[in-house]
Amino acid sequence: MDKKLLIDLQKVPHHVAIIMDGNGRWAKSKGMNRIFGHRNALTAVRESVEAASQVGVEAITLYAFSTENWKRPKMEIDALMSLLINSLKKELPDFMKNGVKVNSIGCIESLPYKAQKVLNDVISETKNNTKIILTFALSYGSREEIVNAVKNISKKVVNKELDLEKIDENTINNHLYTFNLPYVDLMIRTSGEQRISNFLLWQMAYAELYFTDILWPDFRQEHFYDAIIEYQNRERRFGKTSEQLTE
Ligand code: FPP
């Protein structure tokens, strides 16, 4: 049965965020090192973007490297950066063919120069694509993002470019890395862990959270659609009562 057929195309989440977890455990279960797990994570990335695009998801954001991930062994960090560089280069023709607009969030300046260069090139090449926005969260931490937003807003207040009384939710939102993205409707985390791990805290305020035991390298289109189906079966009340929603 094609799970895609079970999806109501009128109620697809606008923005899906994914915490791709379990690469290390997947590799260990096969008697291999963690880097082997990361290398085998790319099919899941491809399948998720493809699946999202096919049902009309507007934006998909992948937590590829957190601010905390800098604490990992240097060999693993180097391998992840090489993987990022090589896969971005390799995927560019497919991004163009499939209308994928690449975007990034996080402290991109802290990435190795080569990674920044390839990322910026791919962002620039794909900037006119319109089918789906694929955002890589790299050296990303949500609290750091919020701190930066507060600093930038404060500077504008001090410089009298912004009136303190006029600060509202939109002001905060417009100063986050994600200013150009819709709020997250659905967050998927693989590998059985049930945490948000400093990912898009503001943006996920009303997101549905979906946790699956599948380890990220095993995640496929059908699993992505399972998450969408579950999302569509939940009642999103945004603080209202069930009765108010049906009125
Ligand atoms: C979590 O698994 C995964 C990461 C920290 C890195 C995510 C990176 C990829 C999916 C590689 C490909 C991505 C791009 C953008 C090229 P883990 O290592 O924490 O696994 P564990 O919890 O089982 O140890």
Tab-separated table of C-alpha atoms and ligand atoms in Angstrom:
chain	number	residue	atom	x	y	z
A	1	MET	CA	0.000	0.000	0.000
A	2	ASP	CA	1.398	3.387	-0.993
A	3	LYS	CA	1.218	5.405	2.229
A	4	LYS	CA	1.223	8.629	0.256
A	5	LEU	CA	-2.358	7.860	-0.817
A	6	LEU	CA	-3.470	8.095	2.837
A	7	ILE	CA	-2.346	11.699	3.078
A	8	ASP	CA	-4.862	14.542	2.909
A	9	LEU	CA	-3.092	16.978	0.600
A	10	GLN	CA	-5.163	19.859	2.010
A	11	LYS	CA	-3.730	19.378	5.505
A	12	VAL	CA	-0.040	18.927	4.874
A	13	PRO	CA	2.286	20.622	7.415
A	14	HIS	CA	3.892	23.756	5.959
A	15	HIS	CA	7.172	23.213	7.754
A	16	VAL	CA	8.649	19.916	8.969
A	17	ALA	CA	11.770	19.905	11.165
A	18	ILE	CA	13.780	16.731	11.701
A	19	ILE	CA	16.266	15.713	14.390
A	20	MET	CA	18.205	13.023	12.524
A	21	ASP	CA	19.333	10.846	15.401
A	22	GLY	CA	20.797	7.354	15.743
A	23	ASN	CA	23.621	7.234	13.189
A	24	GLY	CA	26.129	6.131	15.816
A	25	ARG	CA	23.909	3.381	17.230
A	26	TRP	CA	23.054	2.162	13.735
A	27	ALA	CA	26.748	1.803	12.910
A	28	LYS	CA	27.529	0.157	16.247
A	29	SER	CA	24.806	-2.429	15.678
A	30	LYS	CA	26.681	-3.400	12.521
A	31	GLY	CA	30.063	-3.516	14.271
A	32	MET	CA	31.205	-0.374	12.471
A	33	ASN	CA	32.438	3.049	13.630
A	34	ARG	CA	30.200	6.114	14.026
A	35	ILE	CA	31.418	7.703	10.799
A	36	PHE	CA	30.060	4.740	8.861
A	37	GLY	CA	26.681	5.637	10.344
A	38	HIS	CA	26.905	9.256	9.183
A	39	ARG	CA	27.886	8.161	5.663
A	40	ASN	CA	24.848	5.938	5.531
A	41	ALA	CA	22.592	8.789	6.630
A	42	LEU	CA	22.432	10.446	3.236
A	43	THR	CA	19.811	8.160	1.711
A	44	ALA	CA	17.468	9.104	4.542
A	45	VAL	CA	18.111	12.793	3.865
A	46	ARG	CA	17.356	12.339	0.165
A	47	GLU	CA	14.231	10.268	0.811
A	48	SER	CA	12.835	12.731	3.344
A	49	VAL	CA	13.278	15.735	1.071
A	50	GLU	CA	11.767	13.811	-1.842
A	51	ALA	CA	8.819	12.595	0.248
A	52	ALA	CA	8.184	16.088	1.633
A	53	SER	CA	8.335	17.637	-1.790
A	54	GLN	CA	5.922	15.105	-3.297
A	55	VAL	CA	3.102	15.981	-0.889
A	56	GLY	CA	3.650	19.738	-0.989
A	57	VAL	CA	5.528	20.454	2.258
A	58	GLU	CA	6.914	23.983	1.774
A	59	ALA	CA	9.905	23.778	4.079
A	60	ILE	CA	11.982	21.024	5.643
A	61	THR	CA	14.696	21.764	8.178
A	62	LEU	CA	17.335	19.215	9.141
A	63	TYR	CA	19.387	19.373	12.340
A	64	ALA	CA	22.716	18.427	10.783
A	65	PHE	CA	25.138	19.821	13.403
A	66	SER	CA	24.363	21.451	16.734
A	67	THR	CA	26.487	23.943	18.685
A	68	GLU	CA	27.012	21.078	21.168
A	69	ASN	CA	28.298	18.741	18.427
A	70	TRP	CA	31.607	20.688	18.437
A	71	LYS	CA	32.396	18.720	21.618
A	72	ARG	CA	32.617	15.441	19.625
A	73	PRO	CA	36.017	13.900	18.740
A	74	LYS	CA	37.843	15.916	16.080
A	75	MET	CA	37.905	12.953	13.719
A	76	GLU	CA	34.112	12.717	13.784
A	77	ILE	CA	33.675	16.489	13.303
A	78	ASP	CA	36.078	16.428	10.329
A	79	ALA	CA	34.202	13.494	8.815
A	80	LEU	CA	30.845	15.268	9.207
A	81	MET	CA	32.217	18.438	7.570
A	82	SER	CA	33.681	16.444	4.645
A	83	LEU	CA	30.394	14.642	4.255
A	84	LEU	CA	28.555	17.957	4.178
A	85	ILE	CA	30.924	19.424	1.576
A	86	ASN	CA	30.878	16.354	-0.679
A	87	SER	CA	27.170	15.692	-0.473
A	88	LEU	CA	26.186	19.316	-1.148
A	89	LYS	CA	28.360	19.286	-4.266
A	90	LYS	CA	27.025	15.917	-5.372
A	91	GLU	CA	23.369	16.772	-4.785
A	92	LEU	CA	23.386	20.148	-6.553
A	93	PRO	CA	22.162	18.797	-9.944
A	94	ASP	CA	19.272	17.038	-8.186
A	95	PHE	CA	18.433	20.174	-6.178
A	96	MET	CA	18.171	22.032	-9.482
A	97	LYS	CA	16.140	19.305	-11.154
A	98	ASN	CA	13.720	19.027	-8.222
A	99	GLY	CA	13.291	22.718	-7.458
A	100	VAL	CA	14.984	22.547	-4.049
A	101	LYS	CA	16.030	25.894	-2.595
A	102	VAL	CA	18.851	25.349	-0.107
A	103	ASN	CA	19.077	27.496	3.003
A	104	SER	CA	21.065	27.377	6.232
A	105	ILE	CA	20.590	28.453	9.829
A	106	GLY	CA	23.149	28.587	12.616
A	107	CYS	CA	26.546	30.124	13.208
A	108	ILE	CA	27.772	29.406	9.679
A	109	GLU	CA	30.930	31.503	10.249
A	110	SER	CA	32.176	28.868	12.686
A	111	LEU	CA	32.239	26.147	9.998
A	112	PRO	CA	35.495	25.391	8.162
A	113	TYR	CA	36.034	27.827	5.287
A	114	LYS	CA	35.504	25.152	2.617
A	115	ALA	CA	32.165	24.116	4.072
A	116	GLN	CA	31.038	27.763	4.167
A	117	LYS	CA	32.119	28.252	0.569
A	118	VAL	CA	30.305	25.182	-0.801
A	119	LEU	CA	27.221	25.974	1.261
A	120	ASN	CA	27.111	29.584	0.055
A	121	ASP	CA	27.637	28.474	-3.544
A	122	VAL	CA	24.781	25.957	-3.339
A	123	ILE	CA	22.515	28.508	-1.627
A	124	SER	CA	23.255	31.003	-4.367
A	125	GLU	CA	22.812	28.478	-7.235
A	126	THR	CA	19.463	27.286	-5.885
A	127	LYS	CA	18.055	30.648	-4.811
A	128	ASN	CA	15.407	30.822	-7.544
A	129	ASN	CA	14.050	27.289	-6.955
A	130	THR	CA	10.522	27.276	-5.597
A	131	LYS	CA	9.299	23.719	-4.960
A	132	ILE	CA	10.628	23.312	-1.412
A	133	ILE	CA	13.052	25.075	0.956
A	134	LEU	CA	15.621	22.714	2.435
A	135	THR	CA	17.319	24.260	5.453
A	136	PHE	CA	20.417	22.772	7.043
A	137	ALA	CA	20.839	23.686	10.701
A	138	LEU	CA	24.624	23.836	11.093
A	139	SER	CA	26.416	24.874	14.241
A	140	TYR	CA	22.885	25.691	15.332
A	141	GLY	CA	21.602	26.236	18.849
A	142	SER	CA	18.193	27.705	19.541
A	143	ARG	CA	19.146	29.535	22.736
A	144	GLU	CA	22.109	31.128	20.976
A	145	GLU	CA	19.775	32.171	18.152
A	146	ILE	CA	17.411	33.808	20.658
A	147	VAL	CA	20.291	35.561	22.455
A	148	ASN	CA	21.472	36.981	19.120
A	149	ALA	CA	17.960	38.153	18.288
A	150	VAL	CA	17.659	39.917	21.668
A	151	LYS	CA	21.030	41.623	21.146
A	152	ASN	CA	20.123	42.812	17.643
A	153	ILE	CA	16.731	44.081	18.745
A	154	SER	CA	18.297	45.864	21.743
A	155	LYS	CA	20.846	47.562	19.494
A	156	LYS	CA	18.024	48.908	17.341
A	157	VAL	CA	16.195	50.207	20.412
A	158	VAL	CA	19.357	51.908	21.711
A	159	ASN	CA	19.977	53.462	18.267
A	160	LYS	CA	16.342	54.592	18.210
A	161	GLU	CA	15.648	52.586	15.035
A	162	LEU	CA	12.983	50.641	16.920
A	163	ASP	CA	10.391	51.739	19.466
A	164	LEU	CA	10.450	49.537	22.601
A	165	GLU	CA	6.648	49.595	22.806
A	166	LYS	CA	6.354	48.242	19.273
A	167	ILE	CA	8.278	45.023	19.985
A	168	ASP	CA	5.966	42.053	19.452
A	169	GLU	CA	6.175	38.401	18.380
A	170	ASN	CA	6.812	39.399	14.774
A	171	THR	CA	9.791	41.494	15.846
A	172	ILE	CA	11.355	38.484	17.570
A	173	ASN	CA	10.527	36.195	14.655
A	174	ASN	CA	12.033	38.591	12.139
A	175	HIS	CA	15.328	38.568	14.033
A	176	LEU	CA	15.719	34.779	14.116
A	177	TYR	CA	17.704	32.812	11.508
A	178	THR	CA	14.346	31.424	10.373
A	179	PHE	CA	12.785	34.847	9.599
A	180	ASN	CA	11.964	33.644	6.067
A	181	LEU	CA	10.355	30.331	7.083
A	182	PRO	CA	6.886	29.438	8.379
A	183	TYR	CA	6.615	28.228	11.984
A	184	VAL	CA	7.281	24.488	12.437
A	185	ASP	CA	4.078	22.386	12.277
A	186	LEU	CA	5.665	18.969	12.743
A	187	MET	CA	8.921	17.904	14.380
A	188	ILE	CA	10.196	14.382	13.796
A	189	ARG	CA	12.958	12.809	15.899
A	190	THR	CA	14.318	9.380	15.089
A	191	SER	CA	16.046	6.778	17.279
A	192	GLY	CA	13.620	6.720	20.206
A	193	GLU	CA	15.002	9.755	22.060
A	194	GLN	CA	12.246	12.104	23.193
A	195	ARG	CA	13.873	15.514	23.494
A	196	ILE	CA	14.042	18.727	21.462
A	197	SER	CA	17.759	19.272	22.139
A	198	ASN	CA	17.897	23.042	21.697
A	199	PHE	CA	16.314	22.895	18.228
A	200	LEU	CA	13.954	25.668	17.014
A	201	LEU	CA	12.460	26.308	20.475
A	202	TRP	CA	10.578	29.463	19.501
A	203	GLN	CA	9.548	28.121	16.100
A	204	MET	CA	8.168	24.868	17.562
A	205	ALA	CA	5.893	26.504	20.134
A	206	TYR	CA	2.801	24.839	18.600
A	207	ALA	CA	4.457	22.024	16.634
A	208	GLU	CA	3.240	18.460	16.869
A	209	LEU	CA	6.102	16.288	18.119
A	210	TYR	CA	6.578	12.857	16.535
A	211	PHE	CA	9.062	10.341	17.875
A	212	THR	CA	9.972	7.076	16.166
A	213	ASP	CA	12.338	4.268	17.158
A	214	ILE	CA	13.704	3.987	13.610
A	215	LEU	CA	17.395	4.913	13.515
A	216	TRP	CA	18.090	7.733	11.064
A	217	PRO	CA	20.035	5.689	8.433
A	218	ASP	CA	16.973	3.393	8.138
A	219	PHE	CA	14.463	6.243	7.758
A	220	ARG	CA	12.643	6.118	4.391
A	221	GLN	CA	9.768	7.827	2.564
A	222	GLU	CA	7.181	5.499	4.131
A	223	HIS	CA	8.378	6.515	7.618
A	224	PHE	CA	8.122	10.184	6.688
A	225	TYR	CA	4.555	9.571	5.517
A	226	ASP	CA	3.758	7.707	8.768
A	227	ALA	CA	4.679	10.922	10.588
A	228	ILE	CA	2.492	13.047	8.312
A	229	ILE	CA	-0.459	10.666	8.741
A	230	GLU	CA	-0.070	10.772	12.522
A	231	TYR	CA	0.130	14.581	12.353
A	232	GLN	CA	-3.089	14.701	10.330
A	233	ASN	CA	-4.851	12.518	12.886
A	234	ARG	CA	-3.994	14.833	15.746
A	235	GLU	CA	-6.222	17.692	16.708
A	236	ARG	CA	-4.307	20.959	16.696
A	237	ARG	CA	-6.205	23.232	19.056
A	238	PHE	CA	-3.794	26.158	19.500
A	239	GLY	CA	-5.261	26.725	22.979
A	240	LYS	CA	-8.922	26.478	21.893
A	241	THR	CA	-11.419	23.755	22.855
A	242	SER	CA	-12.402	20.890	20.540
A	243	GLU	CA	-15.914	22.359	20.257
A	244	GLN	CA	-14.577	25.724	19.125
A	245	LEU	CA	-12.617	24.025	16.360
A	246	THR	CA	-15.695	22.328	14.897
A	247	GLU	CA	-17.940	25.393	15.138
B	1	FPP	C1	22.910	12.098	15.099
B	1	FPP	O1	23.346	10.792	15.233
B	1	FPP	C2	23.425	12.707	13.898
B	1	FPP	C3	24.243	13.776	13.848
B	1	FPP	C4	24.776	14.473	15.001
B	1	FPP	C5	24.690	14.305	12.593
B	1	FPP	C6	23.677	14.375	11.526
B	1	FPP	C7	24.399	14.210	10.283
B	1	FPP	C8	23.976	13.514	9.242
B	1	FPP	C9	22.646	12.918	9.136
B	1	FPP	C10	24.928	13.331	8.144
B	1	FPP	C11	24.492	13.848	6.869
B	1	FPP	C12	24.039	15.222	6.887
B	1	FPP	C13	24.382	16.137	5.994
B	1	FPP	C14	23.678	17.407	6.030
B	1	FPP	C15	25.416	15.925	4.969
B	1	FPP	P1	24.309	10.443	16.432
B	1	FPP	O2	25.703	10.474	15.900
B	1	FPP	O3	24.060	11.343	17.568
B	1	FPP	O4	23.855	8.974	16.732
B	1	FPP	P2	23.804	8.258	18.164
B	1	FPP	O5	22.855	9.045	19.012
B	1	FPP	O6	23.285	6.892	17.827
B	1	FPP	O7	25.193	8.237	18.688
